[in-house]
């Protein structure tokens, strides 16, 4: 199983004690303001020469799409990033159609938006392309969208699954982002799901139990770990 | 700007028709993003046929919502059911599933193909992807800002688009990507409007303030939104009141009312209890 770590924003660091992971995710799946400039990718590559750099991307407004395509163009000469984790349908199409360039993986938002349509037709054929390294799943439900050969491409997200995200972020005011956005996960209590977390502009929940069950059901291709302050209650299984 | 209004049952279609320019409907035998709201669907093909002829008799366009994702196991059956409804002659279909769109295109479907807001079309590449699948108009996701959409229109001028009436219809989280909304499979999902607790303090998921949502509606109208959607959720009386109100707002914008004057007029409407 491949191992990956998600860095928060561009200034984030791999937690002390962790060895450089095989794959290092940088950027943001929920917010286009967290997309790193080319210089940041270069800096990370120097800091973690052995890790493959994966650029994590969100749903993209037109200005963000254009600036991201420019970043990818600038990085192409140096082979950076090595993979793009895509959550925007248009970006996925554009990069897949282009041929060459970084490998792609389907982020959990895009996987959710494609849902059961991934089971057949052109949607499936696109995903079976060798350019597509993997498809993210973070719950038993999202796993159920994947069938047959696509089950050999599971990138498991842990220890949080996605609940929702907003473009009306509480950490943004008067055109500026507060630093707490990247500070970690705020613990919330919901009448609907019990404990959940606010991470920047996204609502997440602990998926330790589901992640363990997913590893029982499929041979996970890549485990993508996100560090957060969340600690699973004692005795609950966690994927190792 | 035209008003398109959701119809939940045959009996209300006649009441809504005088107030809306266009109508849309779903049917119980084709999933349409109303999984947990069965009463918001017509029940039979016969009812759908009656609705189509009623709408056309009143000189109204009518669209059919087939805006879900369809799994492999039931796709042939779903497709047959969708084609049965389309054979009744509605003027178009609202959809998001790329396999469905591809199939409609291959079959030479000639009506309007309207992309659901849940297809998260935020940029020109996504627009191109769906245009290539035969989409001819787009319902904009609620979280897409007018200033951002303007940039897409600059690249793809002439794109036909539709907006929700944001003051009434705006989910705090991205529509089409919200798991929380119906995570508990409740028959009336309103999870995103319910409070949560942060350190013992009650909070709500954030939306832009009502003023801002009116302004976004204004800006989208100015950018040339062809239609405004009044969704199926409210009761028929409420939808009629909203349609009358939205028509007035659209007229004010069409007359060239400036943004601040528009907002003042809306504040007066709210003050007078015309709108909450
Ligand atoms: Zn929601």
Coordinates of C-alpha atoms and ligand atoms in Angstrom, one line a residue:
Chain A
X1 CA 0.0 0.0 0.0
X2 CA 1.2 3.5 -0.9
X3 CA 1.4 6.0 1.9
X4 CA 0.6 9.7 1.7
X5 CA 0.4 12.6 4.0
X6 CA -1.6 15.8 3.5
X7 CA 0.1 19.1 4.3
X8 CA -2.1 22.0 5.2
X9 CA -1.5 24.9 2.9
X10 CA 2.0 25.5 1.6
X11 CA 3.7 26.5 4.8
X12 CA 2.8 23.3 6.6
X13 CA 5.3 20.9 7.7
X14 CA 5.3 17.1 8.0
X15 CA 4.8 16.4 11.7
X16 CA 7.9 15.9 13.8
X17 CA 9.0 12.3 13.8
X18 CA 7.3 11.4 10.6
X19 CA 9.5 10.1 7.8
X20 CA 9.0 11.7 4.5
X21 CA 6.0 10.0 3.0
X22 CA 6.0 8.3 -0.4
X23 CA 3.4 10.9 -1.5
X24 CA 3.1 14.4 -0.1
X25 CA -0.2 16.2 -0.7
X26 CA -0.1 19.9 -0.8
X27 CA -2.7 22.6 -1.7
X28 CA -6.4 22.3 -0.8
X29 CA -9.4 20.3 -1.7
X30 CA -11.9 22.8 -0.3
X31 CA -10.4 26.2 -1.0
X32 CA -8.8 27.7 -4.1
X33 CA -6.9 30.2 -1.9
X34 CA -4.8 27.4 -0.7
X35 CA -3.4 26.5 -4.1
X36 CA 0.3 27.0 -3.9
X37 CA 2.4 29.1 -6.3
X38 CA 5.0 27.3 -8.4
X39 CA 7.8 28.4 -6.0
X40 CA 6.1 26.6 -3.1
X41 CA 6.1 23.4 -5.0
X42 CA 9.7 23.8 -5.8
X43 CA 10.6 24.5 -2.2
X44 CA 8.7 21.4 -1.0
X45 CA 10.4 19.2 -3.6
X46 CA 13.7 20.4 -2.3
X47 CA 12.7 19.7 1.3
X48 CA 11.3 16.3 0.4
X49 CA 13.2 15.0 -2.6
X50 CA 12.1 11.4 -2.1
X51 CA 8.4 12.2 -1.8
X52 CA 6.2 12.4 -4.9
X53 CA 4.4 15.7 -4.8
X54 CA 0.6 15.6 -5.3
X55 CA -1.2 18.9 -5.8
X56 CA -4.6 18.7 -4.1
X57 CA -7.1 20.9 -6.0
X58 CA -10.7 22.1 -5.2
X59 CA -13.7 23.0 -7.3
X60 CA -12.3 26.0 -9.3
X61 CA -13.7 29.3 -10.2
X62 CA -12.6 30.7 -13.6
X63 CA -9.8 32.9 -12.1
X64 CA -8.5 30.0 -10.0
X65 CA -8.7 27.6 -12.9
X66 CA -6.6 29.9 -15.1
X67 CA -4.0 30.5 -12.4
X68 CA -3.8 26.7 -11.7
X69 CA -3.3 25.9 -15.4
X70 CA -0.5 28.5 -15.3
X71 CA 1.1 26.9 -12.3
X72 CA 1.0 23.5 -14.0
X73 CA 2.5 24.9 -17.1
X74 CA 5.3 26.5 -15.1
X75 CA 6.0 23.3 -13.2
X76 CA 5.9 21.1 -16.3
X77 CA 9.6 21.7 -17.1
X78 CA 10.6 20.4 -13.7
X79 CA 8.0 17.7 -13.6
X80 CA 6.1 19.3 -10.8
X81 CA 3.8 18.3 -9.4
X82 CA 4.0 14.6 -10.0
X83 CA 0.3 14.1 -9.6
X84 CA -2.8 16.3 -9.5
X85 CA -5.7 15.2 -7.2
X86 CA -8.7 16.7 -9.0
X87 CA -12.0 17.7 -7.6
X88 CA -13.2 19.9 -10.5
X89 CA -15.0 18.2 -13.4
X90 CA -13.6 20.6 -16.0
X91 CA -10.1 20.4 -14.7
X92 CA -10.3 16.6 -14.9
X93 CA -11.5 16.7 -18.5
X94 CA -8.9 19.3 -19.5
X95 CA -5.9 17.4 -17.9
X96 CA -7.1 14.0 -19.1
X97 CA -7.6 15.2 -22.7
X98 CA -4.3 16.9 -22.8
X99 CA -2.2 13.7 -22.5
X100 CA 1.3 13.8 -21.0
X101 CA 1.8 15.9 -17.9
X102 CA 1.3 14.8 -14.3
X103 CA -0.7 11.7 -13.3
X104 CA -4.2 12.3 -12.0
X105 CA -6.2 11.1 -9.1
X106 CA -9.9 11.8 -8.5
X107 CA -10.5 13.6 -5.3
X108 CA -13.3 12.7 -2.9
X109 CA -15.5 15.7 -3.9
X110 CA -15.3 14.8 -7.6
X111 CA -15.8 11.1 -6.8
X112 CA -18.9 12.1 -4.8
X113 CA -20.2 14.3 -7.7
X114 CA -19.7 11.4 -10.1
X115 CA -21.2 8.9 -7.7
X116 CA -22.8 5.8 -9.2
X117 CA -22.2 7.1 -12.7
X118 CA -18.6 5.9 -12.2
X119 CA -20.0 2.3 -12.5
X120 CA -20.4 2.4 -16.3
X121 CA -20.2 4.2 -19.6
X122 CA -17.8 6.9 -20.6
X123 CA -17.4 8.0 -17.0
X124 CA -16.0 4.6 -16.1
X125 CA -13.8 4.4 -19.2
X126 CA -12.2 7.7 -18.4
X127 CA -11.4 6.5 -14.9
X128 CA -9.9 3.3 -16.1
X129 CA -7.3 5.3 -18.0
X130 CA -3.8 4.5 -16.8
X131 CA -3.3 8.2 -16.4
X132 CA -5.7 8.0 -13.4
X133 CA -3.7 6.7 -10.5
X134 CA -6.6 6.4 -8.1
X135 CA -10.0 7.5 -6.9
X136 CA -10.6 8.6 -3.3
X137 CA -13.1 7.0 -1.0
X138 CA -13.6 8.0 2.6
X139 CA -16.7 6.1 3.6
X140 CA -18.5 2.9 2.9
X141 CA -21.0 4.8 0.8
X142 CA -18.3 6.4 -1.4
X143 CA -16.6 3.0 -1.7
X144 CA -19.9 1.5 -3.0
X145 CA -19.8 3.8 -6.0
X146 CA -16.7 1.9 -7.1
X147 CA -17.1 -1.5 -8.7
X148 CA -14.9 -4.1 -10.5
X149 CA -11.5 -2.8 -11.7
X150 CA -12.0 0.6 -10.1
X151 CA -11.8 -1.1 -6.7
X152 CA -8.1 -1.7 -7.4
X153 CA -7.7 2.1 -7.5
X154 CA -9.0 3.1 -4.1
X155 CA -7.2 5.9 -2.4
X156 CA -8.5 5.8 1.2
X157 CA -8.8 9.1 3.1
X158 CA -8.4 8.9 6.8
X159 CA -9.0 9.7 9.6
X160 CA -11.8 12.0 8.4
X161 CA -14.6 11.7 6.0
X162 CA -16.2 14.6 4.2
X163 CA -19.6 16.1 5.2
X164 CA -19.8 19.4 3.4
X165 CA -18.0 22.6 2.7
X166 CA -18.9 26.2 2.1
X167 CA -17.6 29.2 0.2
X168 CA -18.7 31.4 3.0
X169 CA -15.8 30.7 5.2
X170 CA -15.8 31.9 8.8
X171 CA -12.1 32.4 8.6
X172 CA -12.3 35.0 5.9
X173 CA -13.3 38.6 6.5
X174 CA -12.7 41.8 4.7
X175 CA -10.8 40.0 1.9
X176 CA -8.3 38.3 4.2
X177 CA -8.0 34.8 5.6
X178 CA -7.4 34.3 9.3
X179 CA -4.5 32.1 10.3
X180 CA -6.8 29.8 12.3
X181 CA -8.0 28.4 9.0
X182 CA -5.0 26.2 8.9
X183 CA -4.6 25.8 12.7
X184 CA -6.4 22.5 12.9
X185 CA -9.7 20.9 13.4
X186 CA -12.3 22.6 15.6
X187 CA -14.4 20.0 17.5
X188 CA -18.1 20.6 16.9
X189 CA -21.2 18.9 18.3
X190 CA -23.9 18.2 15.9
X191 CA -27.4 17.0 16.7
X192 CA -27.3 15.0 13.5
X193 CA -23.9 13.3 13.4
X194 CA -22.7 13.8 16.9
X195 CA -19.0 14.8 16.9
X196 CA -17.8 16.5 13.8
X197 CA -15.0 18.9 12.9
X198 CA -14.6 22.2 11.2
X199 CA -11.3 22.3 9.3
X200 CA -11.1 25.7 7.5
X201 CA -14.3 25.8 5.4
X202 CA -15.1 22.1 5.6
X203 CA -17.1 19.9 7.9
X204 CA -15.6 16.5 8.5
X205 CA -16.2 13.5 10.7
X206 CA -14.0 10.8 12.2
X207 CA -14.0 7.9 9.8
X208 CA -11.6 5.6 11.7
X209 CA -14.1 2.8 12.0
X210 CA -15.3 3.0 8.4
X211 CA -11.8 3.3 7.1
X212 CA -11.0 0.0 9.0
X213 CA -13.9 -1.6 7.3
X214 CA -12.9 -0.4 3.9
X215 CA -9.5 -1.9 4.4
X216 CA -11.3 -5.2 5.1
X217 CA -13.4 -5.0 1.9
X218 CA -10.8 -3.9 -0.6
X219 CA -7.1 -3.9 -1.1
X220 CA -6.5 -0.2 -0.7
X221 CA -4.0 1.2 -3.2
X222 CA -3.0 4.3 -1.2
X223 CA -3.7 5.5 2.3
X224 CA -3.9 9.2 2.4
X225 CA -3.5 10.5 6.0
X226 CA -4.5 13.9 7.2
X227 CA -3.1 14.9 10.6
X228 CA -5.5 16.6 13.0
X229 CA -5.9 16.9 16.7
X230 CA -8.7 14.4 16.5
X231 CA -8.0 11.4 18.7
X232 CA -10.1 8.3 18.3
X233 CA -11.6 7.1 21.6
X234 CA -9.6 4.3 23.0
X235 CA -10.3 0.8 21.7
X236 CA -11.6 1.9 18.3
X237 CA -9.8 0.4 15.4
X238 CA -7.7 2.6 13.1
X239 CA -6.1 1.7 9.9
X240 CA -2.4 1.3 10.3
Chain B
X1 CA -35.8 37.2 -17.0
X2 CA -38.3 34.3 -17.0
X3 CA -39.6 32.6 -14.0
X4 CA -39.4 28.8 -13.9
X5 CA -41.4 27.2 -11.1
X6 CA -41.3 23.6 -9.7
X7 CA -44.6 21.7 -9.8
X8 CA -45.2 19.0 -7.2
X9 CA -48.5 17.7 -8.3
X10 CA -51.0 18.0 -11.1
X11 CA -53.5 19.8 -9.0
X12 CA -51.2 22.8 -8.4
X13 CA -50.1 23.2 -12.0
X14 CA -53.2 25.1 -13.0
X15 CA -52.7 27.4 -10.1
X16 CA -49.0 28.1 -10.8
X17 CA -49.2 28.5 -14.6
X18 CA -50.5 32.1 -14.6
X19 CA -47.6 33.2 -12.4
X20 CA -44.7 31.3 -14.0
X21 CA -43.3 31.5 -17.6
X22 CA -42.1 27.9 -17.4
X23 CA -42.7 24.9 -15.2
X24 CA -40.6 21.9 -14.3
X25 CA -41.5 18.6 -12.7
X26 CA -40.1 15.2 -11.6
X27 CA -41.7 11.8 -11.6
X28 CA -41.6 9.2 -8.8
X29 CA -40.2 6.5 -11.2
X30 CA -37.1 8.5 -12.2
X31 CA -34.7 9.6 -9.4
X32 CA -34.5 13.4 -9.5
X33 CA -32.7 14.7 -6.5
X34 CA -35.8 14.4 -4.4
X35 CA -35.1 11.0 -3.0
X36 CA -36.4 12.0 0.4
X37 CA -39.3 14.2 -0.8
X38 CA -41.6 11.7 -2.6
X39 CA -44.5 14.2 -2.5
X40 CA -42.6 16.5 -4.7
X41 CA -42.9 14.2 -7.7
X42 CA -45.7 13.3 -10.1
X43 CA -46.7 9.7 -9.5
X44 CA -47.5 8.3 -12.9
X45 CA -46.7 8.7 -16.6
X46 CA -50.3 9.6 -17.1
X47 CA -50.0 12.6 -14.7
X48 CA -46.8 13.7 -16.5
X49 CA -48.7 13.6 -19.8
X50 CA -51.5 15.7 -18.3
X51 CA -49.0 18.2 -16.9
X52 CA -47.3 18.6 -20.2
X53 CA -50.5 19.2 -22.1
X54 CA -51.8 21.5 -19.4
X55 CA -48.6 23.6 -19.5
X56 CA -48.6 23.7 -23.3
X57 CA -52.3 24.6 -23.3
X58 CA -51.5 27.6 -21.1
X59 CA -48.6 28.6 -23.4
X60 CA -46.0 27.6 -20.9
X61 CA -42.8 25.7 -21.5
X62 CA -42.2 22.7 -19.3
X63 CA -39.0 20.9 -18.3
X64 CA -38.5 17.4 -16.9
X65 CA -36.1 16.9 -14.0
X66 CA -33.9 13.8 -14.3
X67 CA -31.1 15.3 -12.3
X68 CA -29.7 12.4 -10.4
X69 CA -26.9 9.9 -11.0
X70 CA -28.0 6.6 -12.4
X71 CA -26.2 3.4 -11.4
X72 CA -25.3 0.6 -13.9
X73 CA -27.7 -1.9 -12.4
X74 CA -30.8 0.2 -13.3
X75 CA -29.5 2.3 -16.1
X76 CA -31.4 0.6 -18.9
X77 CA -34.6 0.8 -17.0
X78 CA -34.0 4.4 -15.9
X79 CA -33.2 5.3 -19.5
X80 CA -36.4 3.7 -20.8
X81 CA -38.4 5.6 -18.2
X82 CA -36.7 8.9 -19.0
X83 CA -37.4 8.3 -22.7
X84 CA -41.0 7.5 -22.0
X85 CA -41.4 10.9 -20.2
X86 CA -39.5 12.7 -23.0
X87 CA -41.8 11.2 -25.5
X88 CA -44.6 13.1 -23.9
X89 CA -43.1 16.2 -25.4
X90 CA -41.8 18.4 -22.5
X91 CA -39.6 21.2 -23.9
X92 CA -36.4 20.0 -22.2
X93 CA -34.7 18.0 -19.5
X94 CA -32.7 19.0 -16.4
X95 CA -29.8 16.6 -15.9
X96 CA -26.3 16.1 -14.5
X97 CA -25.3 12.5 -15.1
X98 CA -22.7 12.4 -17.9
X99 CA -23.7 8.9 -19.0
X100 CA -27.3 10.0 -19.3
X101 CA -26.3 13.2 -21.2
X102 CA -24.1 11.2 -23.5
X103 CA -26.9 8.8 -24.3
X104 CA -29.4 11.6 -24.9
X105 CA -27.0 13.2 -27.3
X106 CA -26.3 9.9 -29.2
X107 CA -30.1 9.4 -29.5
X108 CA -30.4 12.8 -31.1
X109 CA -32.5 14.3 -28.4
X110 CA -33.6 17.7 -29.7
X111 CA -35.1 19.5 -26.7
X112 CA -33.4 21.9 -24.3
X113 CA -30.8 20.1 -22.1
X114 CA -30.4 22.1 -18.9
X115 CA -27.5 21.3 -16.6
X116 CA -28.5 20.9 -13.0
X117 CA -26.7 23.1 -10.4
X118 CA -25.5 19.9 -8.7
X119 CA -23.1 19.4 -11.7
X120 CA -20.8 22.0 -10.1
X121 CA -20.2 24.0 -13.2
X122 CA -17.9 26.7 -12.0
X123 CA -15.6 27.4 -15.0
X124 CA -15.2 27.3 -18.8
X125 CA -13.6 23.9 -18.8
X126 CA -16.6 22.3 -17.0
X127 CA -18.9 24.2 -19.3
X128 CA -17.1 22.8 -22.3
X129 CA -17.2 19.3 -20.9
X130 CA -21.0 19.5 -20.6
X131 CA -21.6 21.5 -23.8
X132 CA -19.8 18.6 -25.5
X133 CA -22.4 16.3 -24.0
X134 CA -25.2 18.4 -25.5
X135 CA -26.0 20.7 -22.6
X136 CA -27.6 24.0 -23.9
X137 CA -28.2 25.9 -20.7
X138 CA -26.8 25.8 -17.1
X139 CA -28.3 26.3 -13.7
X140 CA -25.6 28.0 -11.7
X141 CA -24.5 26.5 -8.4
X142 CA -25.6 28.7 -5.5
X143 CA -22.1 29.3 -4.3
X144 CA -20.8 30.6 -7.6
X145 CA -20.4 34.4 -7.4
X146 CA -21.6 36.7 -10.2
X147 CA -18.1 38.2 -10.4
X148 CA -16.6 34.7 -11.1
X149 CA -19.4 33.8 -13.6
X150 CA -18.7 37.1 -15.4
X151 CA -15.2 35.7 -16.1
X152 CA -16.6 32.5 -17.6
X153 CA -19.1 34.5 -19.8
X154 CA -16.2 36.6 -21.1
X155 CA -14.6 33.3 -22.3
X156 CA -17.9 31.7 -23.4
X157 CA -20.2 34.6 -24.5
X158 CA -23.8 33.7 -25.1
X159 CA -23.9 30.9 -22.6
X160 CA -27.6 30.5 -21.5
X161 CA -27.9 30.3 -17.7
X162 CA -30.4 30.2 -14.9
X163 CA -30.1 31.1 -11.2
X164 CA -31.9 30.2 -8.1
X165 CA -33.7 33.0 -6.2
X166 CA -30.9 33.2 -3.6
X167 CA -32.8 35.1 -0.9
X168 CA -35.1 32.0 -0.5
X169 CA -33.0 29.2 -1.9
X170 CA -29.4 29.1 -0.7
X171 CA -27.7 26.1 1.1
X172 CA -25.0 27.1 3.5
X173 CA -22.9 24.3 1.9
X174 CA -22.0 23.7 -1.7
X175 CA -25.0 22.2 -3.5
X176 CA -24.3 18.9 -5.2
X177 CA -21.4 18.2 -2.8
X178 CA -23.2 18.2 0.5
X179 CA -23.3 14.9 2.4
X180 CA -24.4 16.5 5.6
X181 CA -27.7 17.6 4.0
X182 CA -29.3 14.2 4.2
X183 CA -26.7 12.1 5.9
X184 CA -29.3 10.8 8.4
X185 CA -31.7 9.8 5.5
X186 CA -34.4 12.0 7.0
X187 CA -37.6 12.4 5.0
X188 CA -37.2 16.2 5.3
X189 CA -33.5 17.0 5.1
X190 CA -32.8 20.5 6.5
X191 CA -29.6 19.5 8.3
X192 CA -27.6 22.4 7.0
X193 CA -30.0 24.8 8.6
X194 CA -29.8 23.2 12.0
X195 CA -27.5 24.5 14.8
X196 CA -24.4 22.9 16.0
X197 CA -22.3 23.6 19.1
X198 CA -18.8 24.9 19.3
X199 CA -17.5 24.8 22.8
X200 CA -21.0 24.8 24.1
X201 CA -22.1 27.8 22.0
X202 CA -24.8 27.4 19.5
X203 CA -23.9 28.3 15.9
X204 CA -25.3 28.0 12.5
X205 CA -23.6 27.1 9.2
X206 CA -23.0 30.3 7.3
X207 CA -24.7 31.9 4.4
X208 CA -24.1 35.3 3.0
X209 CA -26.4 37.9 4.6
X210 CA -29.8 38.3 3.0
X211 CA -28.7 41.7 1.5
X212 CA -25.8 40.1 -0.2
X213 CA -28.0 37.3 -1.6
X214 CA -30.4 39.9 -3.1
X215 CA -27.4 41.7 -4.6
X216 CA -26.1 38.5 -6.1
X217 CA -29.5 37.9 -7.7
X218 CA -29.4 41.5 -9.0
X219 CA -25.9 41.0 -10.4
X220 CA -26.8 37.7 -12.1
X221 CA -29.9 39.3 -13.6
X222 CA -27.7 42.1 -15.0
X223 CA -25.3 39.5 -16.4
X224 CA -28.2 38.2 -18.4
X225 CA -29.6 35.3 -16.5
X226 CA -32.3 33.9 -18.7
X227 CA -34.4 32.3 -15.9
X228 CA -34.8 32.3 -12.2
X229 CA -35.8 29.1 -10.5
X230 CA -38.4 28.8 -7.8
X231 CA -37.8 25.4 -6.3
X232 CA -40.3 22.7 -5.4
X233 CA -39.8 22.9 -1.7
X234 CA -42.4 25.5 -0.5
X235 CA -46.1 25.1 -0.5
X236 CA -48.0 26.2 -3.6
X237 CA -49.3 29.5 -2.1
X238 CA -45.8 30.4 -1.0
X239 CA -44.4 29.6 -4.5
X240 CA -47.1 31.9 -6.1
X241 CA -46.3 34.7 -3.7
X242 CA -42.6 34.3 -4.4
X243 CA -43.2 34.3 -8.2
X244 CA -45.2 37.5 -8.0
X245 CA -42.5 39.1 -5.9
X246 CA -39.6 37.9 -8.1
X247 CA -41.5 39.1 -11.2
X248 CA -41.6 42.6 -9.7
X249 CA -37.9 42.5 -8.8
X250 CA -37.0 41.4 -12.3
X251 CA -39.1 44.3 -13.7
X252 CA -37.3 46.7 -11.5
X253 CA -33.9 45.4 -12.7
X254 CA -35.0 45.5 -16.3
X255 CA -36.0 49.1 -15.9
X256 CA -32.4 49.9 -15.1
X257 CA -32.7 50.4 -11.4
X258 CA -29.3 50.8 -9.8
X259 CA -28.0 48.3 -7.2
X260 CA -28.4 50.5 -4.2
X261 CA -31.8 51.7 -5.3
X262 CA -32.7 48.1 -5.8
X263 CA -31.6 47.2 -2.3
X264 CA -33.5 50.1 -0.8
X265 CA -36.7 48.9 -2.6
X266 CA -36.2 45.4 -1.3
X267 CA -35.7 46.7 2.2
X268 CA -39.0 48.5 1.9
X269 CA -40.6 45.3 0.7
X270 CA -39.3 43.4 3.7
X271 CA -40.3 46.3 6.0
X272 CA -43.8 46.0 4.6
X273 CA -43.9 42.3 5.3
X274 CA -44.0 41.3 1.7
X275 CA -41.0 39.1 2.3
X276 CA -39.4 37.7 5.4
Ligands
LIG1 ZN1 -26.4 21.0 2.6

